[in-house]
Amino acid sequence: MQRTDAIAAIESALTEVLDREVTDTQQSTRLFEDLHLDSTSVLELLMSLEDSAGIEVDPEEIDADDFQTVGTLTDFVLASTGAPAGEPVAAAAH
């Protein structure tokens, strides 16, 4: 999974969980302060990401730091899929 795919999956999950369109997020968009997530919506977000991104989340491995921004959540999703977190956004598959 490429970084752009992970961000698209996150935006789609956020749209579903928040019941409003969430697009064009920045890496620095804060999940709690800017998008107004709470603990319940984080759980819903994780369940949605498990379905859409094909990841499995072990509750024992969840760290609050992973949910600070869209960027940190993207790193978490990529790590959960085994993709390198630092993969360039414009990486093209050859």
Coordinates of C-alpha atoms in Angstrom, one line a residue:
M1 CA 0.0 0.0 0.0
Q2 CA 1.3 3.4 -0.9
R3 CA 1.1 6.4 1.3
T4 CA -1.5 8.1 -0.9
D5 CA -3.7 4.9 -0.7
A6 CA -3.4 4.9 3.1
I7 CA -4.4 8.6 3.3
A8 CA -7.4 8.0 0.9
A9 CA -8.5 5.1 3.2
I10 CA -8.2 7.3 6.3
E11 CA -10.2 10.1 4.7
S12 CA -12.9 7.6 3.6
A13 CA -13.0 6.1 7.1
L14 CA -13.2 9.6 8.7
T15 CA -16.0 10.5 6.3
E16 CA -17.9 7.4 7.4
V17 CA -17.3 7.9 11.1
L18 CA -17.9 11.6 11.3
D19 CA -20.9 11.4 8.9
R20 CA -19.5 14.4 6.9
E21 CA -17.2 14.7 4.0
V22 CA -13.5 14.7 5.0
T23 CA -11.1 15.3 2.1
D24 CA -7.9 17.2 1.3
T25 CA -6.5 16.6 4.8
Q26 CA -2.9 17.5 5.5
Q27 CA -0.3 15.4 7.2
S28 CA -0.5 17.9 10.1
T29 CA -4.3 17.7 10.5
R30 CA -5.0 16.9 14.1
L31 CA -7.5 14.1 14.7
F32 CA -8.9 15.3 18.0
E33 CA -8.4 19.1 17.8
D34 CA -9.1 19.7 14.1
L35 CA -11.5 16.9 13.2
H36 CA -13.1 16.5 16.7
L37 CA -12.6 12.8 17.1
D38 CA -13.3 11.3 20.5
S39 CA -12.4 7.9 22.0
T40 CA -15.6 6.3 20.6
S41 CA -15.0 7.6 17.1
V42 CA -11.4 6.4 17.2
L43 CA -12.7 2.8 17.8
E44 CA -15.1 3.3 14.9
L45 CA -12.3 4.6 12.8
L46 CA -10.1 1.6 13.5
M47 CA -12.9 -0.8 12.6
S48 CA -13.5 1.0 9.4
L49 CA -9.8 1.0 8.6
E50 CA -9.6 -2.7 9.3
D51 CA -12.3 -3.3 6.6
S52 CA -11.1 -0.7 4.0
A53 CA -7.3 -1.0 4.4
G54 CA -7.2 -4.7 5.2
I55 CA -5.3 -4.2 8.5
E56 CA -5.7 -6.0 11.8
V57 CA -5.3 -3.9 14.9
D58 CA -4.1 -5.4 18.1
P59 CA -5.5 -3.3 21.0
E60 CA -2.4 -4.1 22.9
E61 CA -0.2 -2.4 20.3
I62 CA -2.2 0.9 20.0
D63 CA -0.3 4.0 21.1
A64 CA -2.0 7.3 21.6
D65 CA 0.8 8.9 19.6
D66 CA -0.4 7.1 16.5
F67 CA -3.6 9.1 16.6
Q68 CA -2.2 12.7 16.9
T69 CA -2.4 13.6 13.2
V70 CA -3.4 12.3 9.8
G71 CA 0.4 11.8 9.2
T72 CA 0.9 9.7 12.4
L73 CA -2.2 7.6 11.6
T74 CA -0.9 7.1 8.1
D75 CA 2.3 5.8 9.5
F76 CA 0.4 3.5 11.7
V77 CA -1.7 2.1 8.9
L78 CA 1.3 1.6 6.7
A79 CA 3.2 -0.2 9.5
S80 CA 0.1 -2.4 10.0
T81 CA 0.2 -3.4 6.3
G82 CA 4.0 -4.0 6.4
A83 CA 4.7 -1.0 4.0
P84 CA 7.5 1.3 4.9
A85 CA 6.2 4.5 6.7
G86 CA 8.6 6.7 4.8
E87 CA 7.4 5.7 1.4
P88 CA 7.3 8.7 -0.9
V89 CA 3.9 10.1 -1.6
A90 CA 4.6 10.2 -5.4
A91 CA 6.1 6.7 -5.5
A92 CA 5.1 5.0 -8.7
A93 CA 4.8 1.2 -9.1
H94 CA 7.0 -0.1 -11.8

